[in-house]
Amino acid sequence: MAATCPVGFNVQRLRELVRAEYDRVAREPQGNFHFHRGPQYASRMLGYDAEELAAIPDESTASFAGVGNPQRIGPIALGETVLDVGCGAGMDLLLAARRTGSTGRAIGVDITPAMIERAKSAALKAGLWQTIEIRRGTAEELPVESESVDVIISNGVLNLSSDKLQSFGEIYRVLRPGGRLHLADVVVQRELSLAARSDVDLWAA
Amino acid sequence: VEGKIVERFDCYEGTSAKAKLSKDLYVQGVNFFARKPVYPLEVEGYPDNNLL
């Protein structure tokens, strides 16, 4: 992924396009998109446990659009504080909340109101509301205290950031010393062209 | 901070995005792990790491 956007790049437009695209994923998960979605994709192509996903409300799993599987990167212990950067409809967040248990916390941050509503509703239905807290915000300005998080998870979100160095700086800031980053995202094998990096529609896609 | 890719996924297999993208870009999903150092001096190459 490109680390930063070119000079003159319209960051506000990028954020609006990202919000609109994932608002549509939240409202019409069965719609036409250029990426896979849903629990069957998650279990078949990304190695999520199908039985575990069955315990998560459909409104959360249907809008899942991740690109990897943070749950496979490492364990989350009981009582830990987990932050999901770009939690979307909350599938990874709810799975993390089940691991950290009632003595821990699972905080989700997302920019899209429709996704946040889905995640909140799913947390309530799953009986995880006392563990889960969802805040509106961006990866570039995480609404989270410094050095307060044991594990950060994120799935297919940082590639959408207009300033990835700033986003990683925020991740570093909120992690406790010794804290872990369990990140799933997309990579390419060579540097993108300036034209590609200047195309706001490509960034948002 | 050191990190490493621990797993790769063909997450765009069978999508329209896969068809549109240049093959040599080879876009794929990855799982990546990193840990924040416990001490500021806990960095690669620092001679006294083992003494901390």
Short mmCIF file of C-alpha atoms in Angstrom, two decimals:
data_model
loop_
_atom_site.label_atom_id
_atom_site.label_comp_id
_atom_site.label_asym_id
_atom_site.label_seq_id
_atom_site.Cartn_x
_atom_site.Cartn_y
_atom_site.Cartn_z
CA MET A 1 0.00 0.00 0.00
CA ALA A 2 1.10 3.56 -0.62
CA ALA A 3 2.13 5.21 2.64
CA THR A 4 0.90 8.72 1.95
CA CYS A 5 -1.21 10.46 -0.66
CA PRO A 6 0.32 12.85 -3.23
CA VAL A 7 0.40 16.64 -2.71
CA GLY A 8 -2.96 18.16 -3.62
CA PHE A 9 -4.87 14.94 -2.98
CA ASN A 10 -8.45 15.57 -1.88
CA VAL A 11 -8.50 13.83 1.51
CA GLN A 12 -11.99 15.02 2.36
CA ARG A 13 -13.37 13.54 -0.86
CA LEU A 14 -11.60 10.26 -0.14
CA ARG A 15 -13.22 10.08 3.29
CA GLU A 16 -16.63 10.86 1.80
CA LEU A 17 -16.23 8.14 -0.85
CA VAL A 18 -15.06 5.58 1.71
CA ARG A 19 -17.98 6.44 3.98
CA ALA A 20 -20.44 6.16 1.07
CA GLU A 21 -19.01 2.84 -0.15
CA TYR A 22 -19.12 1.19 3.26
CA ASP A 23 -22.47 2.75 4.08
CA ARG A 24 -23.73 0.83 1.06
CA VAL A 25 -22.03 -2.36 2.28
CA ALA A 26 -23.83 -1.90 5.62
CA ARG A 27 -27.24 -1.26 4.06
CA GLU A 28 -27.04 -3.61 1.06
CA PRO A 29 -24.46 -6.31 1.83
CA GLN A 30 -25.89 -8.47 -0.97
CA GLY A 31 -25.35 -5.65 -3.50
CA ASN A 32 -22.83 -5.54 -6.32
CA PHE A 33 -19.29 -4.87 -5.09
CA HIS A 34 -15.83 -5.64 -6.41
CA PHE A 35 -14.84 -7.43 -3.19
CA HIS A 36 -16.18 -10.46 -1.33
CA ARG A 37 -18.39 -10.15 1.74
CA GLY A 38 -20.14 -12.28 4.30
CA PRO A 39 -19.55 -15.24 6.60
CA GLN A 40 -19.17 -17.91 3.92
CA TYR A 41 -16.36 -15.92 2.31
CA ALA A 42 -14.80 -15.44 5.74
CA SER A 43 -14.76 -19.13 6.57
CA ARG A 44 -14.00 -20.49 3.09
CA MET A 45 -11.28 -18.07 1.99
CA LEU A 46 -9.93 -16.54 5.20
CA GLY A 47 -10.04 -19.46 7.60
CA TYR A 48 -12.57 -18.16 10.13
CA ASP A 49 -14.23 -20.84 12.24
CA ALA A 50 -17.72 -21.33 10.75
CA GLU A 51 -19.21 -22.47 14.06
CA GLU A 52 -17.84 -19.43 15.83
CA LEU A 53 -19.24 -17.15 13.13
CA ALA A 54 -22.65 -18.79 13.52
CA ALA A 55 -22.75 -17.39 17.04
CA ILE A 56 -22.38 -13.82 15.72
CA PRO A 57 -25.58 -12.04 14.57
CA ASP A 58 -26.16 -11.99 10.82
CA GLU A 59 -26.31 -8.20 10.67
CA SER A 60 -22.65 -8.20 11.64
CA THR A 61 -21.32 -11.08 9.54
CA ALA A 62 -23.30 -10.18 6.38
CA SER A 63 -21.44 -6.87 6.03
CA PHE A 64 -18.01 -8.31 6.76
CA ALA A 65 -15.59 -7.21 4.03
CA GLY A 66 -12.17 -8.00 5.50
CA VAL A 67 -9.15 -9.19 3.55
CA GLY A 68 -7.45 -11.43 6.14
CA ASN A 69 -8.05 -12.93 9.55
CA PRO A 70 -6.67 -11.14 12.65
CA GLN A 71 -8.07 -13.91 14.86
CA ARG A 72 -5.39 -16.29 13.50
CA ILE A 73 -2.43 -14.00 14.17
CA GLY A 74 -2.22 -14.57 17.89
CA PRO A 75 -4.22 -15.13 21.06
CA ILE A 76 -6.23 -12.55 22.96
CA ALA A 77 -6.22 -13.23 26.69
CA LEU A 78 -9.05 -12.88 29.15
CA GLY A 79 -9.14 -9.39 30.62
CA GLU A 80 -7.19 -7.68 27.84
CA THR A 81 -8.23 -4.44 26.18
CA VAL A 82 -8.65 -4.82 22.43
CA LEU A 83 -9.11 -2.05 19.87
CA ASP A 84 -10.54 -2.75 16.40
CA VAL A 85 -9.50 0.05 14.03
CA GLY A 86 -12.28 0.31 11.43
CA CYS A 87 -14.55 -2.21 13.10
CA GLY A 88 -17.28 -1.98 10.45
CA ALA A 89 -20.33 -4.04 11.39
CA GLY A 90 -18.31 -5.61 14.18
CA MET A 91 -17.57 -9.22 13.23
CA ASP A 92 -13.93 -9.18 14.33
CA LEU A 93 -14.84 -6.94 17.27
CA LEU A 94 -17.44 -9.39 18.58
CA LEU A 95 -15.06 -12.33 18.15
CA ALA A 96 -12.41 -10.40 20.09
CA ALA A 97 -14.93 -9.53 22.82
CA ARG A 98 -15.73 -13.23 23.27
CA ARG A 99 -12.01 -13.86 23.82
CA THR A 100 -11.30 -11.00 26.20
CA GLY A 101 -14.40 -11.81 28.25
CA SER A 102 -16.38 -9.75 30.72
CA THR A 103 -13.23 -8.66 32.55
CA GLY A 104 -11.78 -7.13 29.39
CA ARG A 105 -12.82 -4.44 26.94
CA ALA A 106 -13.31 -4.44 23.19
CA ILE A 107 -13.36 -0.97 21.64
CA GLY A 108 -14.38 -0.45 18.03
CA VAL A 109 -13.68 2.69 16.02
CA ASP A 110 -15.30 3.35 12.66
CA ILE A 111 -16.08 6.27 10.39
CA THR A 112 -19.37 4.96 8.93
CA PRO A 113 -22.56 5.58 10.98
CA ALA A 114 -24.52 2.74 9.35
CA MET A 115 -21.74 0.26 10.20
CA ILE A 116 -21.59 1.55 13.78
CA GLU A 117 -25.33 1.03 14.17
CA ARG A 118 -25.02 -2.55 12.90
CA ALA A 119 -22.13 -3.26 15.24
CA LYS A 120 -23.97 -1.83 18.25
CA SER A 121 -27.09 -3.82 17.48
CA ALA A 122 -25.08 -7.01 16.97
CA ALA A 123 -23.22 -6.50 20.26
CA LEU A 124 -26.52 -6.11 22.06
CA LYS A 125 -28.03 -9.22 20.46
CA ALA A 126 -24.90 -11.26 21.20
CA GLY A 127 -25.01 -10.28 24.87
CA LEU A 128 -21.62 -8.58 24.60
CA TRP A 129 -22.71 -5.00 25.12
CA GLN A 130 -21.05 -4.69 28.54
CA THR A 131 -17.68 -5.62 27.01
CA ILE A 132 -17.97 -3.64 23.79
CA GLU A 133 -17.75 0.11 23.25
CA ILE A 134 -17.97 1.66 19.79
CA ARG A 135 -16.71 5.13 18.97
CA ARG A 136 -16.88 7.18 15.80
CA GLY A 137 -13.49 8.22 14.50
CA THR A 138 -10.70 7.64 12.01
CA ALA A 139 -7.47 5.68 11.98
CA GLU A 140 -5.57 8.96 11.60
CA GLU A 141 -7.06 10.36 14.83
CA LEU A 142 -8.01 7.47 17.08
CA PRO A 143 -10.38 8.55 19.88
CA VAL A 144 -8.49 6.39 22.38
CA GLU A 145 -6.20 7.17 25.31
CA SER A 146 -2.44 6.76 24.87
CA GLU A 147 -0.92 3.44 26.02
CA SER A 148 -4.29 2.00 26.97
CA VAL A 149 -4.65 -0.98 24.60
CA ASP A 150 -3.14 -4.49 24.79
CA VAL A 151 -4.04 -5.67 21.28
CA ILE A 152 -5.00 -3.74 18.17
CA ILE A 153 -6.80 -5.58 15.41
CA SER A 154 -7.77 -4.21 12.01
CA ASN A 155 -9.00 -5.87 8.84
CA GLY A 156 -8.91 -4.24 5.41
CA VAL A 157 -9.04 -0.68 6.68
CA LEU A 158 -5.60 0.93 6.72
CA ASN A 159 -5.33 0.62 2.92
CA LEU A 160 -8.13 3.22 2.81
CA SER A 161 -6.23 5.71 4.95
CA SER A 162 -4.98 8.85 3.26
CA ASP A 163 -2.03 9.02 5.64
CA LYS A 164 -0.83 5.60 6.70
CA LEU A 165 2.21 6.93 8.56
CA GLN A 166 -0.12 9.01 10.73
CA SER A 167 -2.37 5.97 11.24
CA PHE A 168 0.53 3.75 12.30
CA GLY A 169 1.69 6.57 14.57
CA GLU A 170 -1.70 6.51 16.24
CA ILE A 171 -1.53 2.73 16.59
CA TYR A 172 1.86 3.08 18.28
CA ARG A 173 0.53 5.83 20.57
CA VAL A 174 -2.47 3.89 21.92
CA LEU A 175 -0.68 0.54 22.37
CA ARG A 176 0.76 -0.17 25.79
CA PRO A 177 4.49 -1.01 25.87
CA GLY A 178 4.62 -4.67 24.82
CA GLY A 179 1.21 -4.38 23.12
CA ARG A 180 0.54 -6.31 19.92
CA LEU A 181 -0.72 -5.38 16.48
CA HIS A 182 -2.78 -8.07 14.72
CA LEU A 183 -3.27 -6.46 11.32
CA ALA A 184 -4.90 -7.83 8.19
CA ASP A 185 -4.69 -5.70 5.07
CA VAL A 186 -3.80 -5.70 1.39
CA VAL A 187 -0.36 -5.38 -0.13
CA VAL A 188 0.97 -5.10 -3.67
CA GLN A 189 4.25 -6.41 -4.99
CA ARG A 190 5.43 -3.13 -6.49
CA GLU A 191 5.00 0.61 -5.91
CA LEU A 192 1.82 2.09 -7.35
CA SER A 193 2.18 4.75 -10.03
CA LEU A 194 1.69 8.43 -9.18
CA ALA A 195 -1.43 8.39 -11.39
CA ALA A 196 -2.89 5.51 -9.40
CA ARG A 197 -2.03 7.13 -6.08
CA SER A 198 -3.63 10.40 -7.26
CA ASP A 199 -6.91 8.74 -8.21
CA VAL A 200 -9.25 9.24 -5.26
CA ASP A 201 -11.74 6.69 -6.63
CA LEU A 202 -9.07 3.99 -6.66
CA TRP A 203 -8.13 4.79 -3.07
CA ALA A 204 -11.71 4.47 -1.93
CA ALA A 205 -12.34 1.23 -3.84
CA VAL B 1 9.31 -1.81 15.88
CA GLU B 2 9.70 -5.05 14.01
CA GLY B 3 6.87 -6.82 12.29
CA LYS B 4 6.31 -9.65 9.88
CA ILE B 5 3.75 -11.02 7.47
CA VAL B 6 2.58 -14.34 8.90
CA GLU B 7 -0.04 -15.45 6.37
CA ARG B 8 -1.29 -14.53 2.91
CA PHE B 9 -4.78 -14.75 1.36
CA ASP B 10 -6.09 -14.54 -2.20
CA CYS B 11 -8.95 -12.42 -0.95
CA TYR B 12 -9.82 -10.99 -4.38
CA GLU B 13 -9.96 -14.35 -6.14
CA GLY B 14 -13.05 -14.47 -8.32
CA THR B 15 -13.91 -10.76 -7.95
CA SER B 16 -14.14 -8.03 -10.56
CA ALA B 17 -11.27 -6.27 -8.81
CA LYS B 18 -8.98 -9.21 -9.55
CA ALA B 19 -9.86 -8.99 -13.23
CA LYS B 20 -9.24 -5.24 -13.41
CA LEU B 21 -5.90 -5.12 -11.65
CA SER B 22 -2.61 -5.60 -13.37
CA LYS B 23 -1.30 -9.11 -12.74
CA ASP B 24 2.17 -7.95 -11.76
CA LEU B 25 0.69 -5.87 -8.93
CA TYR B 26 -0.44 -9.17 -7.38
CA VAL B 27 -2.75 -7.65 -4.79
CA GLN B 28 -3.38 -9.98 -1.89
CA GLY B 29 -4.48 -9.91 1.72
CA VAL B 30 -1.96 -10.53 4.46
CA ASN B 31 -1.92 -11.14 8.19
CA PHE B 32 0.77 -9.02 9.82
CA PHE B 33 2.08 -9.12 13.39
CA ALA B 34 4.09 -6.51 15.29
CA ARG B 35 4.77 -5.73 18.93
CA LYS B 36 5.49 -2.37 20.55
CA PRO B 37 8.81 -2.47 22.40
CA VAL B 38 8.57 -2.67 26.18
CA TYR B 39 11.42 -0.21 26.62
CA PRO B 40 12.51 2.59 24.31
CA LEU B 41 15.95 0.99 24.07
CA GLU B 42 14.56 -2.39 22.97
CA VAL B 43 15.45 -1.94 19.32
CA GLU B 44 17.36 -4.09 16.90
CA GLY B 45 21.06 -3.68 17.19
CA TYR B 46 21.08 -1.88 20.49
CA PRO B 47 24.00 -3.48 22.36
CA ASP B 48 22.45 -3.60 25.83
CA ASN B 49 19.10 -5.20 24.95
CA ASN B 50 19.96 -8.32 26.91
CA LEU B 51 20.75 -6.30 29.98
CA LEU B 52 17.29 -4.74 30.26
#
